[in-house]
Amino acid sequence: MIKSAVTIALVPQIKTGPWIYWENLEASVTKAAQLGFDAIEFFTASADAVDSTALTQLLERSNLNLAAVGTGAGKVIQGLTLTDPNPEIRKQAVAFISDMILFGAKFKAPAIIGSMQGNVAPGGDRSQTLEWLAEGLTSLGKIAESNEVNLIYEPLNRYETNLINNLNDGTEFLNSLKTRNVKLLADLFHMNIEESSLPESIRKNGVAIGHIHLADSNRHPMGFGHTAVLEIAAALKDINYEGYLSAEAFPWPNPDEAAQQTIKAFNQFFKN
Ligand SMILES: [Mn+2]
């Protein structure tokens, strides 16, 4: 069964980003539960930003799960990536994500590596950079495995990374790793920019997909853009996808209406 999730950002420095709810964790969780979401996905400044006992109680009270934890704050606040030419920075990036993996694992939630993958630096060596990424993902994938969660790797569109931009390249890269515990994140907004066909790419890479970010073509909530949602729903059915569709969309026109539109689209097209 496909499950619904909604994003909550608890990091003021990413205020312009595509997250539905902002800052007030308890109020946001209550709203998500009232609308009937299955889970929340959240973005914190670090692994110790939220008390895990308090979060457990809050989620239990609301009958919600934690779908995933984002790691982007490691890049935005601390400037850490897995592909920085400085080995000390790469080491700190691995430590930051490792802590996030351990936090998420308390809730059986995977950590997501998006912007922390970094870029080939100007004048840098692409194959060396991809080797650093492989090293980081392999060691973190093993940490995740020993904590019984997946690690999620997200191909981003070309304006956000020059490393890996589509699902085919993502699958090929993950297959080259010495761990089978890293899964792909299919972000429908990035895919709208990079893929020739969203449903074909979903079918072709279905085995590797471990998480999905739900947004329309313009990063607004699903239904507020021109993505062919029926074709995507059919492709997810074909691959028997049973993970989360997590709304990573702008809070447009405001968080409450964005959340309402998201759950409406989820119930209409994806609930099975
Ligand atoms: Mn995403």
PDB file of C-alpha atoms and ligand atoms in Angstrom:
ATOM      1  CA  MET A   1       0.000   0.000   0.000  1.00  0.00           C
ATOM      2  CA  ILE A   2       1.305   3.439  -0.905  1.00  0.00           C
ATOM      3  CA  LYS A   3       1.515   5.751   2.113  1.00  0.00           C
ATOM      4  CA  SER A   4       1.177   9.522   2.366  1.00  0.00           C
ATOM      5  CA  ALA A   5       3.576  11.882   4.094  1.00  0.00           C
ATOM      6  CA  VAL A   6       3.920  15.622   4.466  1.00  0.00           C
ATOM      7  CA  THR A   7       7.100  17.606   5.029  1.00  0.00           C
ATOM      8  CA  ILE A   8       7.854  19.785   8.049  1.00  0.00           C
ATOM      9  CA  ALA A   9      10.876  22.105   8.029  1.00  0.00           C
ATOM     10  CA  LEU A  10      12.372  23.042  11.380  1.00  0.00           C
ATOM     11  CA  VAL A  11      15.318  24.988   9.979  1.00  0.00           C
ATOM     12  CA  PRO A  12      14.825  28.765   9.559  1.00  0.00           C
ATOM     13  CA  GLN A  13      17.825  28.995   7.187  1.00  0.00           C
ATOM     14  CA  ILE A  14      15.925  27.069   4.494  1.00  0.00           C
ATOM     15  CA  LYS A  15      12.853  29.275   4.648  1.00  0.00           C
ATOM     16  CA  THR A  16      12.561  29.584   0.860  1.00  0.00           C
ATOM     17  CA  GLY A  17      12.527  25.812   0.334  1.00  0.00           C
ATOM     18  CA  PRO A  18       9.761  23.447  -0.784  1.00  0.00           C
ATOM     19  CA  TRP A  19       8.307  22.296   2.500  1.00  0.00           C
ATOM     20  CA  ILE A  20       4.642  22.316   3.390  1.00  0.00           C
ATOM     21  CA  TYR A  21       4.731  23.015   7.120  1.00  0.00           C
ATOM     22  CA  TRP A  22       7.154  25.227   9.002  1.00  0.00           C
ATOM     23  CA  GLU A  23       8.814  25.368  12.380  1.00  0.00           C
ATOM     24  CA  ASN A  24       6.068  24.433  14.835  1.00  0.00           C
ATOM     25  CA  LEU A  25       6.471  20.657  15.046  1.00  0.00           C
ATOM     26  CA  GLU A  26       3.587  19.929  17.406  1.00  0.00           C
ATOM     27  CA  ALA A  27       1.045  22.106  15.580  1.00  0.00           C
ATOM     28  CA  SER A  28       2.181  20.735  12.206  1.00  0.00           C
ATOM     29  CA  VAL A  29       1.923  17.111  13.370  1.00  0.00           C
ATOM     30  CA  THR A  30      -1.570  17.778  14.707  1.00  0.00           C
ATOM     31  CA  LYS A  31      -2.661  19.269  11.376  1.00  0.00           C
ATOM     32  CA  ALA A  32      -1.113  16.385   9.405  1.00  0.00           C
ATOM     33  CA  ALA A  33      -2.978  13.874  11.572  1.00  0.00           C
ATOM     34  CA  GLN A  34      -6.280  15.724  11.194  1.00  0.00           C
ATOM     35  CA  LEU A  35      -5.960  15.633   7.392  1.00  0.00           C
ATOM     36  CA  GLY A  36      -5.299  11.887   7.456  1.00  0.00           C
ATOM     37  CA  PHE A  37      -1.646  11.708   6.432  1.00  0.00           C
ATOM     38  CA  ASP A  38       0.166   8.487   7.336  1.00  0.00           C
ATOM     39  CA  ALA A  39       3.458  10.131   8.233  1.00  0.00           C
ATOM     40  CA  ILE A  40       5.645  13.199   8.371  1.00  0.00           C
ATOM     41  CA  GLU A  41       9.060  13.760   6.837  1.00  0.00           C
ATOM     42  CA  PHE A  42      11.133  16.374   8.511  1.00  0.00           C
ATOM     43  CA  PHE A  43      14.178  18.548   8.175  1.00  0.00           C
ATOM     44  CA  THR A  44      16.118  19.494  11.278  1.00  0.00           C
ATOM     45  CA  ALA A  45      19.340  21.430  11.847  1.00  0.00           C
ATOM     46  CA  SER A  46      21.020  18.280  13.192  1.00  0.00           C
ATOM     47  CA  ALA A  47      20.299  14.877  14.714  1.00  0.00           C
ATOM     48  CA  ASP A  48      20.021  16.333  18.232  1.00  0.00           C
ATOM     49  CA  ALA A  49      17.675  19.198  17.295  1.00  0.00           C
ATOM     50  CA  VAL A  50      14.578  17.205  18.277  1.00  0.00           C
ATOM     51  CA  ASP A  51      14.273  15.056  21.377  1.00  0.00           C
ATOM     52  CA  SER A  52      13.506  11.532  20.192  1.00  0.00           C
ATOM     53  CA  THR A  53      11.459  10.590  23.260  1.00  0.00           C
ATOM     54  CA  ALA A  54       9.234  13.642  22.880  1.00  0.00           C
ATOM     55  CA  LEU A  55       8.881  12.932  19.159  1.00  0.00           C
ATOM     56  CA  THR A  56       7.926   9.310  19.851  1.00  0.00           C
ATOM     57  CA  GLN A  57       5.168  10.462  22.195  1.00  0.00           C
ATOM     58  CA  LEU A  58       3.952  13.126  19.778  1.00  0.00           C
ATOM     59  CA  LEU A  59       3.788  10.679  16.860  1.00  0.00           C
ATOM     60  CA  GLU A  60       2.097   7.968  18.920  1.00  0.00           C
ATOM     61  CA  ARG A  61      -0.498  10.438  20.164  1.00  0.00           C
ATOM     62  CA  SER A  62      -1.184  11.489  16.580  1.00  0.00           C
ATOM     63  CA  ASN A  63      -1.015   7.979  15.107  1.00  0.00           C
ATOM     64  CA  LEU A  64       1.625   9.101  12.603  1.00  0.00           C
ATOM     65  CA  ASN A  65       4.914   7.581  11.485  1.00  0.00           C
ATOM     66  CA  LEU A  66       8.179   9.239  10.598  1.00  0.00           C
ATOM     67  CA  ALA A  67       8.656   8.627   6.854  1.00  0.00           C
ATOM     68  CA  ALA A  68      12.207   9.944   6.490  1.00  0.00           C
ATOM     69  CA  VAL A  69      14.677  12.531   7.772  1.00  0.00           C
ATOM     70  CA  GLY A  70      16.349  15.059   5.481  1.00  0.00           C
ATOM     71  CA  THR A  71      20.034  15.937   5.826  1.00  0.00           C
ATOM     72  CA  GLY A  72      20.160  19.156   3.765  1.00  0.00           C
ATOM     73  CA  ALA A  73      20.920  21.295   6.817  1.00  0.00           C
ATOM     74  CA  GLY A  74      24.402  19.752   6.905  1.00  0.00           C
ATOM     75  CA  LYS A  75      25.105  21.556   3.627  1.00  0.00           C
ATOM     76  CA  VAL A  76      23.049  24.705   4.152  1.00  0.00           C
ATOM     77  CA  ILE A  77      24.159  25.468   7.705  1.00  0.00           C
ATOM     78  CA  GLN A  78      27.526  23.739   8.009  1.00  0.00           C
ATOM     79  CA  GLY A  79      28.711  23.625   4.384  1.00  0.00           C
ATOM     80  CA  LEU A  80      29.311  19.863   4.470  1.00  0.00           C
ATOM     81  CA  THR A  81      29.152  17.575   1.434  1.00  0.00           C
ATOM     82  CA  LEU A  82      30.280  14.022   0.701  1.00  0.00           C
ATOM     83  CA  THR A  83      32.319  15.252  -2.289  1.00  0.00           C
ATOM     84  CA  ASP A  84      34.210  18.219  -0.860  1.00  0.00           C
ATOM     85  CA  PRO A  85      37.864  18.115  -2.024  1.00  0.00           C
ATOM     86  CA  ASN A  86      38.880  18.587   1.636  1.00  0.00           C
ATOM     87  CA  PRO A  87      38.955  15.129   3.316  1.00  0.00           C
ATOM     88  CA  GLU A  88      38.198  16.665   6.724  1.00  0.00           C
ATOM     89  CA  ILE A  89      34.945  18.157   5.391  1.00  0.00           C
ATOM     90  CA  ARG A  90      33.988  14.813   3.815  1.00  0.00           C
ATOM     91  CA  LYS A  91      34.636  13.122   7.150  1.00  0.00           C
ATOM     92  CA  GLN A  92      32.414  15.629   8.958  1.00  0.00           C
ATOM     93  CA  ALA A  93      29.710  15.140   6.313  1.00  0.00           C
ATOM     94  CA  VAL A  94      29.755  11.369   6.917  1.00  0.00           C
ATOM     95  CA  ALA A  95      29.561  11.947  10.691  1.00  0.00           C
ATOM     96  CA  PHE A  96      26.633  14.371  10.318  1.00  0.00           C
ATOM     97  CA  ILE A  97      24.661  11.947   8.117  1.00  0.00           C
ATOM     98  CA  SER A  98      25.589   8.996  10.327  1.00  0.00           C
ATOM     99  CA  ASP A  99      24.007  10.772  13.316  1.00  0.00           C
ATOM    100  CA  MET A 100      20.896  11.424  11.218  1.00  0.00           C
ATOM    101  CA  ILE A 101      20.728   7.737  10.264  1.00  0.00           C
ATOM    102  CA  LEU A 102      20.865   6.742  13.940  1.00  0.00           C
ATOM    103  CA  PHE A 103      18.163   9.273  14.833  1.00  0.00           C
ATOM    104  CA  GLY A 104      15.870   8.106  12.006  1.00  0.00           C
ATOM    105  CA  ALA A 105      16.490   4.441  12.840  1.00  0.00           C
ATOM    106  CA  LYS A 106      14.768   4.922  16.211  1.00  0.00           C
ATOM    107  CA  PHE A 107      11.628   5.465  14.115  1.00  0.00           C
ATOM    108  CA  LYS A 108      12.521   2.973  11.345  1.00  0.00           C
ATOM    109  CA  ALA A 109      12.895   6.028   9.085  1.00  0.00           C
ATOM    110  CA  PRO A 110      15.660   6.326   6.486  1.00  0.00           C
ATOM    111  CA  ALA A 111      17.877   9.387   6.072  1.00  0.00           C
ATOM    112  CA  ILE A 112      17.859  11.138   2.697  1.00  0.00           C
ATOM    113  CA  ILE A 113      20.989  12.380   0.960  1.00  0.00           C
ATOM    114  CA  GLY A 114      20.086  15.187  -1.424  1.00  0.00           C
ATOM    115  CA  SER A 115      22.114  18.385  -1.436  1.00  0.00           C
ATOM    116  CA  MET A 116      24.803  16.823   0.780  1.00  0.00           C
ATOM    117  CA  GLN A 117      25.984  14.852  -2.250  1.00  0.00           C
ATOM    118  CA  GLY A 118      27.577  18.096  -3.452  1.00  0.00           C
ATOM    119  CA  ASN A 119      29.015  18.813  -6.886  1.00  0.00           C
ATOM    120  CA  VAL A 120      32.089  18.384  -9.016  1.00  0.00           C
ATOM    121  CA  ALA A 121      33.961  21.526  -7.979  1.00  0.00           C
ATOM    122  CA  PRO A 122      34.936  23.995 -10.730  1.00  0.00           C
ATOM    123  CA  GLY A 123      38.056  22.526 -12.336  1.00  0.00           C
ATOM    124  CA  GLY A 124      37.554  19.331 -10.309  1.00  0.00           C
ATOM    125  CA  ASP A 125      37.879  15.745 -11.510  1.00  0.00           C
ATOM    126  CA  ARG A 126      34.488  14.120 -12.157  1.00  0.00           C
ATOM    127  CA  SER A 127      35.547  10.499 -11.677  1.00  0.00           C
ATOM    128  CA  GLN A 128      37.401  11.380  -8.464  1.00  0.00           C
ATOM    129  CA  THR A 129      34.302  13.213  -7.207  1.00  0.00           C
ATOM    130  CA  LEU A 130      32.057  10.231  -7.984  1.00  0.00           C
ATOM    131  CA  GLU A 131      34.538   8.000  -6.158  1.00  0.00           C
ATOM    132  CA  TRP A 132      34.202  10.183  -3.053  1.00  0.00           C
ATOM    133  CA  LEU A 133      30.434   9.985  -3.357  1.00  0.00           C
ATOM    134  CA  ALA A 134      30.630   6.191  -3.679  1.00  0.00           C
ATOM    135  CA  GLU A 135      32.889   5.969  -0.619  1.00  0.00           C
ATOM    136  CA  GLY A 136      30.519   8.089   1.448  1.00  0.00           C
ATOM    137  CA  LEU A 137      27.378   6.271   0.353  1.00  0.00           C
ATOM    138  CA  THR A 138      28.996   2.875   0.889  1.00  0.00           C
ATOM    139  CA  SER A 139      30.105   3.546   4.450  1.00  0.00           C
ATOM    140  CA  LEU A 140      26.794   5.242   5.313  1.00  0.00           C
ATOM    141  CA  GLY A 141      24.807   2.479   3.589  1.00  0.00           C
ATOM    142  CA  LYS A 142      26.513  -0.064   5.836  1.00  0.00           C
ATOM    143  CA  ILE A 143      25.750   2.001   8.952  1.00  0.00           C
ATOM    144  CA  ALA A 144      22.107   2.181   7.864  1.00  0.00           C
ATOM    145  CA  GLU A 145      22.057  -1.561   7.208  1.00  0.00           C
ATOM    146  CA  SER A 146      23.335  -2.399  10.675  1.00  0.00           C
ATOM    147  CA  ASN A 147      20.543  -0.180  12.069  1.00  0.00           C
ATOM    148  CA  GLU A 148      17.931  -1.931   9.900  1.00  0.00           C
ATOM    149  CA  VAL A 149      17.006   1.025   7.726  1.00  0.00           C
ATOM    150  CA  ASN A 150      17.727   1.942   4.130  1.00  0.00           C
ATOM    151  CA  LEU A 151      19.720   4.950   3.098  1.00  0.00           C
ATOM    152  CA  ILE A 152      18.038   7.088   0.441  1.00  0.00           C
ATOM    153  CA  TYR A 153      19.991   8.776  -2.352  1.00  0.00           C
ATOM    154  CA  GLU A 154      18.281  11.496  -4.378  1.00  0.00           C
ATOM    155  CA  PRO A 155      19.243  12.444  -7.947  1.00  0.00           C
ATOM    156  CA  LEU A 156      18.702  16.206  -8.258  1.00  0.00           C
ATOM    157  CA  ASN A 157      18.060  18.282 -11.359  1.00  0.00           C
ATOM    158  CA  ARG A 158      20.949  19.888 -13.245  1.00  0.00           C
ATOM    159  CA  TYR A 159      20.510  23.257 -11.546  1.00  0.00           C
ATOM    160  CA  GLU A 160      21.193  21.684  -8.153  1.00  0.00           C
ATOM    161  CA  THR A 161      23.962  19.170  -8.860  1.00  0.00           C
ATOM    162  CA  ASN A 162      26.236  18.167 -11.722  1.00  0.00           C
ATOM    163  CA  LEU A 163      26.723  14.629 -10.355  1.00  0.00           C
ATOM    164  CA  ILE A 164      23.662  12.470 -11.111  1.00  0.00           C
ATOM    165  CA  ASN A 165      20.445  13.933 -12.493  1.00  0.00           C
ATOM    166  CA  ASN A 166      18.139  11.078 -13.484  1.00  0.00           C
ATOM    167  CA  LEU A 167      16.960   7.701 -12.229  1.00  0.00           C
ATOM    168  CA  ASN A 168      18.789   5.589 -14.808  1.00  0.00           C
ATOM    169  CA  ASP A 169      22.148   7.087 -13.882  1.00  0.00           C
ATOM    170  CA  GLY A 170      21.180   6.807 -10.210  1.00  0.00           C
ATOM    171  CA  THR A 171      20.410   3.088 -10.502  1.00  0.00           C
ATOM    172  CA  GLU A 172      23.636   2.435 -12.379  1.00  0.00           C
ATOM    173  CA  PHE A 173      25.625   4.285  -9.735  1.00  0.00           C
ATOM    174  CA  LEU A 174      23.948   2.525  -6.802  1.00  0.00           C
ATOM    175  CA  ASN A 175      24.515  -0.854  -8.482  1.00  0.00           C
ATOM    176  CA  SER A 176      28.249  -0.091  -8.526  1.00  0.00           C
ATOM    177  CA  LEU A 177      28.395   0.324  -4.735  1.00  0.00           C
ATOM    178  CA  LYS A 178      29.581  -2.376  -2.355  1.00  0.00           C
ATOM    179  CA  THR A 179      26.297  -2.133  -0.448  1.00  0.00           C
ATOM    180  CA  ARG A 180      22.795  -2.997  -1.588  1.00  0.00           C
ATOM    181  CA  ASN A 181      21.267  -0.863   1.141  1.00  0.00           C
ATOM    182  CA  VAL A 182      21.111   2.472  -0.672  1.00  0.00           C
ATOM    183  CA  LYS A 183      17.834   3.139  -2.512  1.00  0.00           C
ATOM    184  CA  LEU A 184      16.796   5.846  -4.940  1.00  0.00           C
ATOM    185  CA  LEU A 185      14.573   8.787  -4.216  1.00  0.00           C
ATOM    186  CA  ALA A 186      12.343   9.584  -7.183  1.00  0.00           C
ATOM    187  CA  ASP A 187      11.508  13.277  -6.818  1.00  0.00           C
ATOM    188  CA  LEU A 188       8.767  14.055  -9.317  1.00  0.00           C
ATOM    189  CA  PHE A 189       9.831  17.703  -9.622  1.00  0.00           C
ATOM    190  CA  HIS A 190      13.459  16.886 -10.462  1.00  0.00           C
ATOM    191  CA  MET A 191      12.221  14.147 -12.792  1.00  0.00           C
ATOM    192  CA  ASN A 192       9.963  16.600 -14.599  1.00  0.00           C
ATOM    193  CA  ILE A 193      13.097  18.518 -15.589  1.00  0.00           C
ATOM    194  CA  GLU A 194      15.394  15.576 -16.344  1.00  0.00           C
ATOM    195  CA  GLU A 195      13.452  12.508 -17.505  1.00  0.00           C
ATOM    196  CA  SER A 196      12.178  11.884 -21.047  1.00  0.00           C
ATOM    197  CA  SER A 197       9.182  10.103 -19.547  1.00  0.00           C
ATOM    198  CA  LEU A 198       8.323   9.987 -15.858  1.00  0.00           C
ATOM    199  CA  PRO A 199       6.237   6.771 -15.980  1.00  0.00           C
ATOM    200  CA  GLU A 200       8.786   4.935 -18.151  1.00  0.00           C
ATOM    201  CA  SER A 201      11.616   5.902 -15.834  1.00  0.00           C
ATOM    202  CA  ILE A 202       9.613   4.798 -12.790  1.00  0.00           C
ATOM    203  CA  ARG A 203       8.921   1.410 -14.417  1.00  0.00           C
ATOM    204  CA  LYS A 204      12.502   0.933 -15.518  1.00  0.00           C
ATOM    205  CA  ASN A 205      14.011   1.827 -12.131  1.00  0.00           C
ATOM    206  CA  GLY A 206      11.218   0.508  -9.944  1.00  0.00           C
ATOM    207  CA  VAL A 207      13.339  -2.034  -8.085  1.00  0.00           C
ATOM    208  CA  ALA A 208      15.721   0.702  -6.906  1.00  0.00           C
ATOM    209  CA  ILE A 209      13.099   3.241  -5.786  1.00  0.00           C
ATOM    210  CA  GLY A 210      12.827   3.488  -2.009  1.00  0.00           C
ATOM    211  CA  HIS A 211      11.141   6.853  -1.506  1.00  0.00           C
ATOM    212  CA  ILE A 212       9.223   9.405  -3.571  1.00  0.00           C
ATOM    213  CA  HIS A 213       8.911  13.161  -3.254  1.00  0.00           C
ATOM    214  CA  LEU A 214       5.490  14.249  -4.418  1.00  0.00           C
ATOM    215  CA  ALA A 215       5.242  17.613  -6.152  1.00  0.00           C
ATOM    216  CA  ASP A 216       3.815  18.911  -9.392  1.00  0.00           C
ATOM    217  CA  SER A 217       5.825  20.177 -12.382  1.00  0.00           C
ATOM    218  CA  ASN A 218       6.272  23.615 -10.786  1.00  0.00           C
ATOM    219  CA  ARG A 219       7.080  22.272  -7.284  1.00  0.00           C
ATOM    220  CA  HIS A 220       3.615  23.304  -6.170  1.00  0.00           C
ATOM    221  CA  PRO A 221       1.408  20.678  -4.495  1.00  0.00           C
ATOM    222  CA  MET A 222       0.302  17.874  -6.832  1.00  0.00           C
ATOM    223  CA  GLY A 223      -2.650  19.092  -8.898  1.00  0.00           C
ATOM    224  CA  PHE A 224      -1.413  22.683  -9.128  1.00  0.00           C
ATOM    225  CA  GLY A 225       0.893  22.074 -12.123  1.00  0.00           C
ATOM    226  CA  HIS A 226       0.864  20.087 -15.377  1.00  0.00           C
ATOM    227  CA  THR A 227       2.333  16.722 -14.383  1.00  0.00           C
ATOM    228  CA  ALA A 228       0.327  13.809 -15.842  1.00  0.00           C
ATOM    229  CA  VAL A 229      -0.570  12.342 -12.480  1.00  0.00           C
ATOM    230  CA  LEU A 230      -2.690   9.429 -13.755  1.00  0.00           C
ATOM    231  CA  GLU A 231       0.267   8.039 -15.718  1.00  0.00           C
ATOM    232  CA  ILE A 232       2.468   8.232 -12.637  1.00  0.00           C
ATOM    233  CA  ALA A 233      -0.137   6.494 -10.494  1.00  0.00           C
ATOM    234  CA  ALA A 234      -0.358   3.711 -13.096  1.00  0.00           C
ATOM    235  CA  ALA A 235       3.434   3.301 -13.170  1.00  0.00           C
ATOM    236  CA  LEU A 236       3.603   3.084  -9.356  1.00  0.00           C
ATOM    237  CA  LYS A 237       0.937   0.407  -9.455  1.00  0.00           C
ATOM    238  CA  ASP A 238       2.933  -1.513 -12.056  1.00  0.00           C
ATOM    239  CA  ILE A 239       6.043  -1.560  -9.871  1.00  0.00           C
ATOM    240  CA  ASN A 240       3.964  -2.418  -6.765  1.00  0.00           C
ATOM    241  CA  TYR A 241       5.386   0.600  -4.956  1.00  0.00           C
ATOM    242  CA  GLU A 242       4.679   0.369  -1.242  1.00  0.00           C
ATOM    243  CA  GLY A 243       6.686   3.269   0.132  1.00  0.00           C
ATOM    244  CA  TYR A 244       5.840   6.872   0.866  1.00  0.00           C
ATOM    245  CA  LEU A 245       4.680   9.635  -1.395  1.00  0.00           C
ATOM    246  CA  SER A 246       6.010  12.529   0.616  1.00  0.00           C
ATOM    247  CA  ALA A 247       4.871  16.029  -0.260  1.00  0.00           C
ATOM    248  CA  GLU A 248       7.999  18.091  -0.843  1.00  0.00           C
ATOM    249  CA  ALA A 249       6.290  21.083  -2.397  1.00  0.00           C
ATOM    250  CA  PHE A 250       6.109  24.804  -1.869  1.00  0.00           C
ATOM    251  CA  PRO A 251       3.551  25.852   0.733  1.00  0.00           C
ATOM    252  CA  TRP A 252       1.517  27.442  -2.042  1.00  0.00           C
ATOM    253  CA  PRO A 253      -0.766  29.313  -1.684  1.00  0.00           C
ATOM    254  CA  ASN A 254      -0.223  28.700   2.056  1.00  0.00           C
ATOM    255  CA  PRO A 255       0.735  25.689   4.194  1.00  0.00           C
ATOM    256  CA  ASP A 256      -2.835  24.665   5.082  1.00  0.00           C
ATOM    257  CA  GLU A 257      -4.182  24.778   1.530  1.00  0.00           C
ATOM    258  CA  ALA A 258      -1.025  23.096   0.221  1.00  0.00           C
ATOM    259  CA  ALA A 259      -1.497  20.240   2.693  1.00  0.00           C
ATOM    260  CA  GLN A 260      -5.199  19.948   1.833  1.00  0.00           C
ATOM    261  CA  GLN A 261      -4.469  19.832  -1.908  1.00  0.00           C
ATOM    262  CA  THR A 262      -1.776  17.212  -1.361  1.00  0.00           C
ATOM    263  CA  ILE A 263      -3.960  14.813   0.616  1.00  0.00           C
ATOM    264  CA  LYS A 264      -6.824  15.367  -1.825  1.00  0.00           C
ATOM    265  CA  ALA A 265      -4.575  14.411  -4.763  1.00  0.00           C
ATOM    266  CA  PHE A 266      -3.154  11.480  -2.802  1.00  0.00           C
ATOM    267  CA  ASN A 267      -6.585  10.107  -1.974  1.00  0.00           C
ATOM    268  CA  GLN A 268      -7.852  10.632  -5.507  1.00  0.00           C
ATOM    269  CA  PHE A 269      -4.943   9.166  -7.457  1.00  0.00           C
ATOM    270  CA  PHE A 270      -2.713   7.038  -5.279  1.00  0.00           C
ATOM    271  CA  LYS A 271      -4.645   5.561  -2.379  1.00  0.00           C
ATOM    272  CA  ASN A 272      -5.219   1.860  -2.900  1.00  0.00           C
TER     273      ASN A 272
HETATM  274 MN    MN B   1      13.317  16.035  -3.162  1.00  0.00          MN
END
